[in-house]
Coordinates of C-alpha atoms (C1' of nucleotides) in Angstrom, one line a residue:
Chain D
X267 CA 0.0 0.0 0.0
X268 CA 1.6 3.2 -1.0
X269 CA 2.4 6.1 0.9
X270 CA -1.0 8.7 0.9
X271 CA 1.3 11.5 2.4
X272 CA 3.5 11.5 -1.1
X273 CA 4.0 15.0 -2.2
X274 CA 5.0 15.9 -5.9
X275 CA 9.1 15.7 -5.6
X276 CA 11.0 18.5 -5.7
X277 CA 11.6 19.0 -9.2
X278 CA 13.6 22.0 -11.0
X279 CA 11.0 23.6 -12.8
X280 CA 8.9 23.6 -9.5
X281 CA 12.2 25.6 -7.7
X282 CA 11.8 27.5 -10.7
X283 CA 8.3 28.3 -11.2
X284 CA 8.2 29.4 -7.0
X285 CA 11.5 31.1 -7.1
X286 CA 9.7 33.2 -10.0
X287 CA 6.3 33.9 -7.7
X288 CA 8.7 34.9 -5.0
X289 CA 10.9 37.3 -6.2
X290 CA 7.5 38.5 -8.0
X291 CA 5.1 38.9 -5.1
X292 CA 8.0 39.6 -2.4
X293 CA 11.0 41.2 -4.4
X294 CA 14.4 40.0 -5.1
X295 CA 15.8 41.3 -1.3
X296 CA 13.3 39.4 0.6
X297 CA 14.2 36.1 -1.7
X298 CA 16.9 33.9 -0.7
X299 CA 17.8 30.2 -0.5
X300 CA 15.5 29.8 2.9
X301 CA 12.5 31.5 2.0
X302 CA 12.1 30.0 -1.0
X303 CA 12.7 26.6 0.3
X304 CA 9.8 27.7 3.1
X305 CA 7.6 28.8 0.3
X306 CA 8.3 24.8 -1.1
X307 CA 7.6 23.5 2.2
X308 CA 11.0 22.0 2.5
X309 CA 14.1 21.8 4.0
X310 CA 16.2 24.4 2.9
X311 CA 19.5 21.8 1.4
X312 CA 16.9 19.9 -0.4
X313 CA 17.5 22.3 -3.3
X314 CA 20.8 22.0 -3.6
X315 CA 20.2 18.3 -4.8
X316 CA 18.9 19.6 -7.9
X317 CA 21.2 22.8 -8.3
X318 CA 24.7 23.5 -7.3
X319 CA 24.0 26.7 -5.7
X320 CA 22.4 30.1 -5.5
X321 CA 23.7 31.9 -8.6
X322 CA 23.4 29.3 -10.8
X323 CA 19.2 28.8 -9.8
X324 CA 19.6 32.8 -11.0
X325 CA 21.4 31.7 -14.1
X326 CA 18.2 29.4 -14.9
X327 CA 15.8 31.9 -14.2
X328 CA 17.5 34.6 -16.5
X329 CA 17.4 31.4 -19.0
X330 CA 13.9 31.3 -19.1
X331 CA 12.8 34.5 -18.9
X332 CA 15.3 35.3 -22.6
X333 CA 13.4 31.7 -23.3
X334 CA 10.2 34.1 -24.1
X335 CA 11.9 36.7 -26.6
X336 CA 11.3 33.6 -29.3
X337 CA 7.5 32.7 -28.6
X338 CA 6.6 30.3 -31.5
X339 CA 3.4 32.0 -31.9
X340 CA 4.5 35.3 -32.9
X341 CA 7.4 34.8 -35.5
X342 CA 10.2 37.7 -36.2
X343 CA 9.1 39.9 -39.1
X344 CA 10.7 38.8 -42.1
X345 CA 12.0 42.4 -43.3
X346 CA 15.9 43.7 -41.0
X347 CA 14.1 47.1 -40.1
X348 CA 11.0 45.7 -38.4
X349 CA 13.0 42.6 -37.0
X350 CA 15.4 44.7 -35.0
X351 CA 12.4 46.8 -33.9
X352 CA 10.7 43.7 -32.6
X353 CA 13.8 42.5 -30.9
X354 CA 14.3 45.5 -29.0
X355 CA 10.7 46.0 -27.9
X356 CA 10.9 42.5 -26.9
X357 CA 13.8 42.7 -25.0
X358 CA 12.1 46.0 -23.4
X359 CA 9.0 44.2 -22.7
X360 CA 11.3 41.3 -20.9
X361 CA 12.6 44.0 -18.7
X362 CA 9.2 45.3 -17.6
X363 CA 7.9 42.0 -16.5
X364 CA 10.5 40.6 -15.0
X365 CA 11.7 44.3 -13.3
X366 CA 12.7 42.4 -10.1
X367 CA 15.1 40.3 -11.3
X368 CA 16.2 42.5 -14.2
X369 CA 19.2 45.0 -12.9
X370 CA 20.6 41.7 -11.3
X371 CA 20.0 39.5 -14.3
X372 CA 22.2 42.9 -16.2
X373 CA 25.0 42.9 -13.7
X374 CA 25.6 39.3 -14.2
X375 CA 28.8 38.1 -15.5
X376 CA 27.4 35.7 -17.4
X377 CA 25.2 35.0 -20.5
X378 CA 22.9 32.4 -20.3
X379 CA 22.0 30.2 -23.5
X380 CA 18.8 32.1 -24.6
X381 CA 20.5 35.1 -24.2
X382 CA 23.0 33.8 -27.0
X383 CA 20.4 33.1 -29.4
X384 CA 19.1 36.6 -29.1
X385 CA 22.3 37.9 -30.0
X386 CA 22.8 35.7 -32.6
X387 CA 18.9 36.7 -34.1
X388 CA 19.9 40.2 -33.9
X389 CA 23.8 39.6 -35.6
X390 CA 21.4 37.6 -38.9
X391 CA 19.4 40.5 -38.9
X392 CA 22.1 43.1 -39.4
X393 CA 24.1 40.8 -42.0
X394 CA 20.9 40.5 -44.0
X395 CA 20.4 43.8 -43.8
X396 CA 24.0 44.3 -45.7
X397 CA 26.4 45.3 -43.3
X398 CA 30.4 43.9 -43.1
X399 CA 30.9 40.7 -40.5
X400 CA 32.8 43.6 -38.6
X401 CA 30.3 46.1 -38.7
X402 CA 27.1 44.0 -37.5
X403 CA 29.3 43.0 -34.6
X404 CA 29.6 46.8 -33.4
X405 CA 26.1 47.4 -34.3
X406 CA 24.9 44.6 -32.7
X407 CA 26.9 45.6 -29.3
X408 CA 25.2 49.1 -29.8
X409 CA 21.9 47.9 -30.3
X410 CA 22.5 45.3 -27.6
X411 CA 24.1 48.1 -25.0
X412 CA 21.4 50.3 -25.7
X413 CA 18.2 48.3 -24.8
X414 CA 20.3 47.2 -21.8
X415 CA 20.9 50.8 -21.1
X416 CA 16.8 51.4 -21.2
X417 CA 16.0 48.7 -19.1
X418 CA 17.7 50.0 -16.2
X419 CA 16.8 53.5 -16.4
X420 CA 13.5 52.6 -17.0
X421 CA 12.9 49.9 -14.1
X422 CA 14.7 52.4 -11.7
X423 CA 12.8 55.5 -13.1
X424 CA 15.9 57.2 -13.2
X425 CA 16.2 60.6 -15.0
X426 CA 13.1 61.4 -12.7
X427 CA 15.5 62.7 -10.2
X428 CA 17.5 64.3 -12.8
X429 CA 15.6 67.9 -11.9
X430 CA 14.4 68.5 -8.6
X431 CA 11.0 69.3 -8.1
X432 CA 11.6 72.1 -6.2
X433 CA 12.6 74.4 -8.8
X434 CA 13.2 78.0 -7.2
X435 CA 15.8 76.1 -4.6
X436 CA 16.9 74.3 -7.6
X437 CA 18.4 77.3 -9.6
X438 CA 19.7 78.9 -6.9
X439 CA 22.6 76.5 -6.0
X440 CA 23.2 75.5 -9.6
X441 CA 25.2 76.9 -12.4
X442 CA 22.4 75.0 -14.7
X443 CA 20.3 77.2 -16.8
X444 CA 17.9 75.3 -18.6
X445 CA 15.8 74.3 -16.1
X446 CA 12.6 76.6 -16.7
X447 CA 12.5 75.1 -20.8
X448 CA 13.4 71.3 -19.3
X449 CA 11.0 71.0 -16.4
X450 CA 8.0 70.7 -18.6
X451 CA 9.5 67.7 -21.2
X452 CA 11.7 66.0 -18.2
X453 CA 8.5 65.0 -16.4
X454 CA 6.0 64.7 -19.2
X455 CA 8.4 62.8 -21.5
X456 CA 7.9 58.5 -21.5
X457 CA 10.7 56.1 -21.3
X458 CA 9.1 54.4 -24.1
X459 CA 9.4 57.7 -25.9
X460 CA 13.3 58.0 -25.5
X461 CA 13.2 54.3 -26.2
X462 CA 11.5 54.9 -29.5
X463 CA 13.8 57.9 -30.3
X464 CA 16.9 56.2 -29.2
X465 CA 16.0 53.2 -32.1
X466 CA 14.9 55.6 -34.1
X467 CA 18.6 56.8 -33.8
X468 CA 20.3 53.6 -34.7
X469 CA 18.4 52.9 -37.6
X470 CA 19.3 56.0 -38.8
X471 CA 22.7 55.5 -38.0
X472 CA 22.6 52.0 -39.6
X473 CA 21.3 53.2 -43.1
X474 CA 24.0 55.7 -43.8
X475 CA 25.9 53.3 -42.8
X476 CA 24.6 51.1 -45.4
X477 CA 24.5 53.9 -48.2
X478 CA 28.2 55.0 -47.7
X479 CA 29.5 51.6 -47.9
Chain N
X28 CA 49.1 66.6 28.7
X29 CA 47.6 65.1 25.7
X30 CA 47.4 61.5 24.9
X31 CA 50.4 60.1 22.8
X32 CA 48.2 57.2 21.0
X33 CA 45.6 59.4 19.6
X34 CA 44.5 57.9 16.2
X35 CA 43.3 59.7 13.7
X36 CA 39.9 60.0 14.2
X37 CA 37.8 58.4 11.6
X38 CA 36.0 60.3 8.7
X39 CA 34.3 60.0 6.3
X40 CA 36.7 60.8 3.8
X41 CA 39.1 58.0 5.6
X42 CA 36.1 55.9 5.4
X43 CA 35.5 56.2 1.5
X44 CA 39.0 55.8 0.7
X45 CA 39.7 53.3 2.3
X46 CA 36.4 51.7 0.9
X47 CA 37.5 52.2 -2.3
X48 CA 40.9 50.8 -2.0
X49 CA 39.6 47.5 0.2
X50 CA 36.9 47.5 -3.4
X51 CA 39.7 47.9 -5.6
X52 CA 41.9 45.2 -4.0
X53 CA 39.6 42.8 -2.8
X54 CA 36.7 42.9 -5.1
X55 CA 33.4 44.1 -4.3
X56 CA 32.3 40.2 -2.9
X57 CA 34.8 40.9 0.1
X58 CA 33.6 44.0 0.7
X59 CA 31.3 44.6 4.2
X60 CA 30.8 46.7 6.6
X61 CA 32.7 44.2 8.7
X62 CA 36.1 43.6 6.8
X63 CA 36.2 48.1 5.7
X64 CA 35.9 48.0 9.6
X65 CA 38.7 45.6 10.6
X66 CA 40.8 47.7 7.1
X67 CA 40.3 50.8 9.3
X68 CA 41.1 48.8 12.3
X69 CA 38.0 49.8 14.5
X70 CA 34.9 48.2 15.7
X71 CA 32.4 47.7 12.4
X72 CA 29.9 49.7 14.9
X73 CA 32.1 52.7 14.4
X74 CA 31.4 53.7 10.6
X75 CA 27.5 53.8 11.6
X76 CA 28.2 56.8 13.5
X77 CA 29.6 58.9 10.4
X78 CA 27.1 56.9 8.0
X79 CA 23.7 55.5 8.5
X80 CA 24.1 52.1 6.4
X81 CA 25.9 50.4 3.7
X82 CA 23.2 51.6 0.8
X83 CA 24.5 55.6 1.9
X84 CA 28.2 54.7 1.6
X85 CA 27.6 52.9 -1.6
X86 CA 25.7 55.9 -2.9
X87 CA 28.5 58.4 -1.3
X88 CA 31.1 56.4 -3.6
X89 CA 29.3 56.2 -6.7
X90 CA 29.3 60.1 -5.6
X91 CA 32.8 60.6 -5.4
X92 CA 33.0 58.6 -8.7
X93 CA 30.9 61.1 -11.3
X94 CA 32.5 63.8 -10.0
X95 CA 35.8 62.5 -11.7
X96 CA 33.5 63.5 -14.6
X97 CA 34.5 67.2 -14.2
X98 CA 38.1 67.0 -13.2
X99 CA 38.7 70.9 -13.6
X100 CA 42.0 70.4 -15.4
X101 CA 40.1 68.9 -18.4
X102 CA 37.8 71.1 -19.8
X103 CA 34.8 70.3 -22.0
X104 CA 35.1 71.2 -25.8
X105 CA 32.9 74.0 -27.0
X106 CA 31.2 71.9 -30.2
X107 CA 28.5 70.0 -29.2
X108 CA 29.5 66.8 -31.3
X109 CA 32.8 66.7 -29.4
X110 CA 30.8 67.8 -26.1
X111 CA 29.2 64.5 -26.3
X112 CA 32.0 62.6 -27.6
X113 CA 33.9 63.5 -24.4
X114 CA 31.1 62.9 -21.8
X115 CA 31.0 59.6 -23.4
X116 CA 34.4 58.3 -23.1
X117 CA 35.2 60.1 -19.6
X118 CA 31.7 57.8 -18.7
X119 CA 33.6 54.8 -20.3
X120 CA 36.8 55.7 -18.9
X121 CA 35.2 55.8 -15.4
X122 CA 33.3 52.1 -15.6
X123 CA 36.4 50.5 -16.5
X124 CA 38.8 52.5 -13.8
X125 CA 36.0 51.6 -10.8
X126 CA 34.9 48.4 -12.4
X127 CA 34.3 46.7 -9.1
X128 CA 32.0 49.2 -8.3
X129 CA 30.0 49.7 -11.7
X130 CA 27.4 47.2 -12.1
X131 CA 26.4 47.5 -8.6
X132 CA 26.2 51.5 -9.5
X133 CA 24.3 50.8 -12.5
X134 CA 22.0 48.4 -10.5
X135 CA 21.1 51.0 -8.2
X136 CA 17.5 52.5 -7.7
X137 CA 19.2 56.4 -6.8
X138 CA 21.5 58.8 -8.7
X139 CA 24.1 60.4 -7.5
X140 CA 24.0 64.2 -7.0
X141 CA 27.7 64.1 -9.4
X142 CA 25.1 61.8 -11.7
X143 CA 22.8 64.7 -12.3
X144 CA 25.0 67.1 -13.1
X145 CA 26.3 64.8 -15.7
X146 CA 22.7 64.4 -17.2
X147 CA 22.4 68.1 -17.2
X148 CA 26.1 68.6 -19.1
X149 CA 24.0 66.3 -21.9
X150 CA 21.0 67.8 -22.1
X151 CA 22.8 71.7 -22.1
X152 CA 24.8 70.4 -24.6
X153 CA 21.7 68.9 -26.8
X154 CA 19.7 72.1 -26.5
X155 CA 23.4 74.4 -27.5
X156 CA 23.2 71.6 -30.7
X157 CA 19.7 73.1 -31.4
X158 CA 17.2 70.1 -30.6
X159 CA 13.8 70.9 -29.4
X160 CA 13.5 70.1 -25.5
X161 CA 11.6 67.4 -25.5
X162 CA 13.8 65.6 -27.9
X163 CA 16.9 66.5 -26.1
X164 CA 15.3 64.6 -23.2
X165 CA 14.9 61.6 -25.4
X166 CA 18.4 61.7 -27.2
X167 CA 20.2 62.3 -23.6
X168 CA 18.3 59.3 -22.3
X169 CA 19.6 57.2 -25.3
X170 CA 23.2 58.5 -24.9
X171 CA 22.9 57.6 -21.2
X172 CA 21.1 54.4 -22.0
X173 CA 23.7 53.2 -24.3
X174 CA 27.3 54.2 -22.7
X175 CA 25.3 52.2 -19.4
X176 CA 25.0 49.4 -21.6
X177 CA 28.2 49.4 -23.1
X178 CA 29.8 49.8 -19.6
X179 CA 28.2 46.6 -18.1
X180 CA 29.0 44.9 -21.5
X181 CA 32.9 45.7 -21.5
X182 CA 33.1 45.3 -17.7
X183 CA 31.9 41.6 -18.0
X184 CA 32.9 41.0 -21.2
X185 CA 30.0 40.0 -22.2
X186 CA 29.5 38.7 -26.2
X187 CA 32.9 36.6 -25.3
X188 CA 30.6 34.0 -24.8
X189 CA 28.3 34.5 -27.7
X190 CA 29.8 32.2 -30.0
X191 CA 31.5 29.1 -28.4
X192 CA 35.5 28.1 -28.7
X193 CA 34.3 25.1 -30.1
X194 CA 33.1 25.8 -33.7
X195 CA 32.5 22.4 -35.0
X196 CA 29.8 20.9 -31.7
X197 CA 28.2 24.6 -32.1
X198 CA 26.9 24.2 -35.8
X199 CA 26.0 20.5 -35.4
X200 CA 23.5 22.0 -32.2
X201 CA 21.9 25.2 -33.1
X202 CA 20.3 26.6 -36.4
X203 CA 22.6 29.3 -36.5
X204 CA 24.2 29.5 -39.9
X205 CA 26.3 32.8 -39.8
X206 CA 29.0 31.3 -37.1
X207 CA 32.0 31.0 -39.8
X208 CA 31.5 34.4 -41.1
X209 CA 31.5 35.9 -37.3
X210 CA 34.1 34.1 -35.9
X211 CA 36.7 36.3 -36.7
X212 CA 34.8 39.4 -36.1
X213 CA 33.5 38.4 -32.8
X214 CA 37.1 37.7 -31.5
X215 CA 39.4 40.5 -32.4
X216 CA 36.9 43.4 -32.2
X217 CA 37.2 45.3 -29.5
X218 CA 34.5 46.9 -27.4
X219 CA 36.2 50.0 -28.0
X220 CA 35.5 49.9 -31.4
X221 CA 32.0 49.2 -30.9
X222 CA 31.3 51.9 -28.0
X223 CA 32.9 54.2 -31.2
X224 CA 30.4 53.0 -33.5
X225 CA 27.7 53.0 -31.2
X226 CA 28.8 57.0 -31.1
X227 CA 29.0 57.4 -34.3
X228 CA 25.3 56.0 -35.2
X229 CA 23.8 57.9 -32.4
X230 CA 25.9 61.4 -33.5
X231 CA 24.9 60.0 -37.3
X232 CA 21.1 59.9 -36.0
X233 CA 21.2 63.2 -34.4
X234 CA 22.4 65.2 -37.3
X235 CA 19.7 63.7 -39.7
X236 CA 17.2 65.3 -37.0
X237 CA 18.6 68.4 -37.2
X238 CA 18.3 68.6 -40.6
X239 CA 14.6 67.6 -40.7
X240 CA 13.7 70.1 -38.2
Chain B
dA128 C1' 17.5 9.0 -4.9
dC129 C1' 16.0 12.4 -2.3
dC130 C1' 15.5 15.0 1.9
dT131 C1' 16.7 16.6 6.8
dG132 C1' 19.1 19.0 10.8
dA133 C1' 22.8 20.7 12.9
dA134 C1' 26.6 23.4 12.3
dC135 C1' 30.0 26.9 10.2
dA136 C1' 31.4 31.1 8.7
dC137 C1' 29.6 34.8 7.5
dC138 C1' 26.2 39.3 6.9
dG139 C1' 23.9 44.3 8.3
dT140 C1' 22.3 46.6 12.1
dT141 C1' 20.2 47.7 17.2
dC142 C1' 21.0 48.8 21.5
dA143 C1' 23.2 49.7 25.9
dA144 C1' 27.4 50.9 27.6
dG145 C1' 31.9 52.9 28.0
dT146 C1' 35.4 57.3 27.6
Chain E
dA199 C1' 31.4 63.2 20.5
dC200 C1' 33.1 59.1 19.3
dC201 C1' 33.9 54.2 19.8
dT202 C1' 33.0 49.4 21.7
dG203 C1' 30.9 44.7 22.5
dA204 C1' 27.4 41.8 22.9
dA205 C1' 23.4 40.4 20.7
dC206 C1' 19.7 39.7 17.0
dA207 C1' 18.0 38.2 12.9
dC208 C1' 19.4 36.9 9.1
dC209 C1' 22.5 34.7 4.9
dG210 C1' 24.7 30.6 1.6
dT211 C1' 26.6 26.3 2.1
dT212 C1' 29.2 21.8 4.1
dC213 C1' 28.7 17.6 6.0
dA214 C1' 26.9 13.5 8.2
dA215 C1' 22.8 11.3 8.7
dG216 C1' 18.3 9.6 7.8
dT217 C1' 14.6 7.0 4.6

DNA sequence: ACCTGAACACCGTTCAAGT
DNA sequence: ACCTGAACACCGTTCAAGT
């Protein structure tokens, strides 16, 4: 007769999947090894029998969540303009709903395998597109270092402290002199409209690149 | 008569540089409040009293950091294309000097007070170029978006591990079909030379809106 | 094969006390 | 005003043991 108490094992997608609802519901400082074995109703060591330690579990969760830029139900556009587009807004829309985990998952050292593919996606792109083996590397870092750039900034809301709102005290201990015409754009002004802009820059770029050659 | 073994009493100057040197030697994993304590050979209870916590000393460093930005020996050049240029690659030339330091800076939620005045050196230099304000908001966001990137990508060295050693078990595995062509490329260019091009496309994409204007 | 529990070597920080 | 020391509530991880 077999054992009614039997719980589902442990298995890696499980540490995954909870490791995911943690960091989500509590945030990445309340997550660690302990909590999230609480949350699995386990001893804390009884993870490490299916991982070696903390910052690979990480490495696995960056894994899946680069897993998503290549849904098989929405396919890449077929024409180098609108593919990189898609790419970055993907990459933007990965930072936005996996903000917790995102300015760690940029600091790490490390690139995880789906994170390779999507660097090798946006490489294709920019050969197809006509650019020198040389060249799409460069513009594949820039595109690359640029969405990267965004996702930070815009997960931390930075730039919103840029001006202070206090204005009056503002001026009067600063030697800068634009604040009256910047006060208005600073705070009315999107991320997603700098992020649009700051494409809307590289493509630029990337066609007279492609004219001069 | 005085006391002959009066120490130096600790500030917060003694406190950051010797922060930044137990940082520099150590690495940022060895860093606590603990070990800068035992560097400064004092109780770890002592720093509290010229500091709150570890998050204000961090942010006091990063500080220190961006005000390297405007070392008043180096002036910054009067065209706006050079302007930027040199904002750019002191930024650069900062990540890789503190690059303990950066990604954790990057990471963080606050900006520096040194920070700001950096963001307003690119937007005074955007409007002098003759953007509209709002679009100088937008085009200093992507400038500060992609030398972040670029920072975090050099520091780790990130795209090292983009294409594997091993060329041969990479083909046979992934669907990727430009690996022979990249191989080179991916190896000997620098991220110097991309964090140029990178430049050069957003300088490129700012001149074309100019013109449109 | 999988999980547990005690233990180790750490953290940042509070709080009461010393000079 | 400045520093100390014990203590609290945590970490990640090792190691020996249990089923």
């Amino acid at each position: 007769m077999a054992k009614v108490k039997t719980r589902t094992p442990l298995s890696i997608e499980t540490i995954h999947q909870t490791a995911f609802l943690v960091i989500h519901q509590d945030g990445l400082e309340k997550f660690s090894m302990r909590t999230l074995a609480a949350r699995l109703g386990v001893d804390p060591m009884a993870i490490y029998h299916h991982i070696p330690n903390k910052e690979a579990l990480m490495q696995g969760l960056y894994n899946i969540i680069f897993g998503e830029l290549f849904s098989p139900t929405q396919p890449l556009p077929t024409q180098w303009q609108a593919r990189i587009r898609e790419l970055a807004y993907r990459f933007r829309a990965l930072a936005l709903k996996y903000h917790q985990l995102f300015p760690s998952l940029i600091a790490s050292k490390y690139l995880a395998y789906n994170q390779v593919k999507a660097i090798e996606a946006l490489l294709s792109t920019l050969l197809d597109a006509g650019l020198e083996p040389t060249s799409a590397v460069q513009v594949s870092d820039s595109v690359l270092a640029m969405v990267t750039g965004f996702a930070i900034l815009e997960i931390n809301e930075l730039r919103n402290n840029a001006l202070p709102k206090n204005t009056a005290e503002f001026e009067s201990e600063s030697e800068f002199k634009h604040t009256k015409e910047l006060l208005e754009p600073l705070t009315s002004n999107t991320f997603k409209n700098s992020f649009e802009t700051g494409l809307q820059l590289i493509m630029t770029g990337i066609e007279a690149k492609l004219v001069t050659k």
